[in-house]
Coordinates of C-alpha atoms in Angstrom, one line a residue:
X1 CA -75.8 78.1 75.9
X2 CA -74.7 81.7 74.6
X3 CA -75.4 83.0 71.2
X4 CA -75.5 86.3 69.8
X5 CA -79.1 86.6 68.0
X6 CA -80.5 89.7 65.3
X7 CA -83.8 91.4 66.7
X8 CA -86.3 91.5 64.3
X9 CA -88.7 93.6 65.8
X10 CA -89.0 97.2 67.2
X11 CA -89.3 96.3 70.7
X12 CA -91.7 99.3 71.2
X13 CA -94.7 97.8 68.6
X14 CA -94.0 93.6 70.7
X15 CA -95.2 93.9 74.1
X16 CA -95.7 90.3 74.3
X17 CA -91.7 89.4 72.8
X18 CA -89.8 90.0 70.1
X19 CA -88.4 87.6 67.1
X20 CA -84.8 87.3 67.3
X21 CA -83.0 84.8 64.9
X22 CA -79.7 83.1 65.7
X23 CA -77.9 80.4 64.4
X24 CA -77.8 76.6 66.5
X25 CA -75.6 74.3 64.3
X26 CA -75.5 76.0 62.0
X27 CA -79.2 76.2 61.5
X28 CA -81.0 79.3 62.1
X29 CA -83.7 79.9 65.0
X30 CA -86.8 82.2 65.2
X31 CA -87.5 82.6 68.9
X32 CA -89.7 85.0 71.0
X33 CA -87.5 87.0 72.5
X34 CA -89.9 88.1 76.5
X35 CA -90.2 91.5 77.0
X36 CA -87.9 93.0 79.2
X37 CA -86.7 96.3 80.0
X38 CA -83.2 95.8 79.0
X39 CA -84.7 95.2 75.4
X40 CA -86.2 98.7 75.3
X41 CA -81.9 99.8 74.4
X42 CA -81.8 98.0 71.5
X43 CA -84.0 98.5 67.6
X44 CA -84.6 96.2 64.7
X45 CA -81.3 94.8 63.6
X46 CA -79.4 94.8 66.5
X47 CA -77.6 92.3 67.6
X48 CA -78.0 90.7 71.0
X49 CA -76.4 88.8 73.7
X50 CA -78.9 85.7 74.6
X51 CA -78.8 82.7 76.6
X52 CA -80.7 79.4 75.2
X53 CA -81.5 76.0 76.3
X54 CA -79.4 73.6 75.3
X55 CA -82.5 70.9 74.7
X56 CA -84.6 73.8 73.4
X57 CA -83.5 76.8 71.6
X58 CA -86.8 78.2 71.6
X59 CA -86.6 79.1 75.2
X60 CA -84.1 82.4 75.4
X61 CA -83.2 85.2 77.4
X62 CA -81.0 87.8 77.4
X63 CA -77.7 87.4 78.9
X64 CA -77.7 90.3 80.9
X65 CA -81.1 89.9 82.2
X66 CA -80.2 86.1 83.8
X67 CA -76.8 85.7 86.2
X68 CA -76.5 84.8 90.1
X69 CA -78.3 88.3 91.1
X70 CA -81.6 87.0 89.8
X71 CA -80.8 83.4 90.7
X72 CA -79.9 84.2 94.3
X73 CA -82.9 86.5 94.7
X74 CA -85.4 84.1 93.7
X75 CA -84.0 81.5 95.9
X76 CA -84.0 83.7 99.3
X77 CA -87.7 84.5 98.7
X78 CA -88.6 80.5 99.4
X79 CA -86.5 80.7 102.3
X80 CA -87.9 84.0 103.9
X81 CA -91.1 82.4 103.1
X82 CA -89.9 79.3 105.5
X83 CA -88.5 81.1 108.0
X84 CA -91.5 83.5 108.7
X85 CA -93.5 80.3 108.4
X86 CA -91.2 78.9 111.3
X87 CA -91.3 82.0 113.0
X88 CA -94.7 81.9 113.5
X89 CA -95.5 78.8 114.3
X90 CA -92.9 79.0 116.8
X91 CA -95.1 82.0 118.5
X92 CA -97.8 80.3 118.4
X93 CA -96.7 77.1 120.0
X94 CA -95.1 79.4 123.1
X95 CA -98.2 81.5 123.2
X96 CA -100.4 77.9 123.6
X97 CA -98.0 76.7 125.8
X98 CA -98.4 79.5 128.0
X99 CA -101.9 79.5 128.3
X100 CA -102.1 75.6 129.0
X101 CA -100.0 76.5 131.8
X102 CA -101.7 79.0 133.6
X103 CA -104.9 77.0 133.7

């Protein structure tokens, strides 16, 4: 879910997150915001774009800092992970099966 949300910290004195507060039906939300370097833009009393679970509005993000880019990039790491893992065992098995040969 999208919601725009009021900082209420300098983001330079929260290195561990800042307090944003935004409204969920119409009842407000105090959540700490993670430190990010898009955050570093903004000062006490902006207002920010944010993304929140539906199930839990305590977890947040900002809505620049989450999209397909992110998304897509931490799902081809697991696969490059695989494939080297493949790769490899692949070499090995052709390397074993060449040595059983020559004996």
């Amino acid at each position: 879910m999208r919601a725009t949300a009021m900082l209420m910290d300098e983001p330079s004195d929260c290195l561990d997150g800042c307090r944003v507060t935004f409204d969920v039906a119409n009842s407000p939300v105090v959540a700490n915001l993670p430190a990010h370097e898009l955050i570093k833009k903004f000062h006490r009393g902006s207002d920010l774009s944010i993304v929140y679970a539906s199930r839990d509005p305590q977890r947040i993000a900002l809505a620049d800092s989450v999209g397909p880019g992110p998304i897509a990039l931490a799902s081809l790491i697991p696969v490059l992970g695989l494939t080297l893992v493949i790769d490899s065992s692949a070499t090995w098995l052709r390397s074993r099966l060449r040595r059983s040969r020559t004996r």
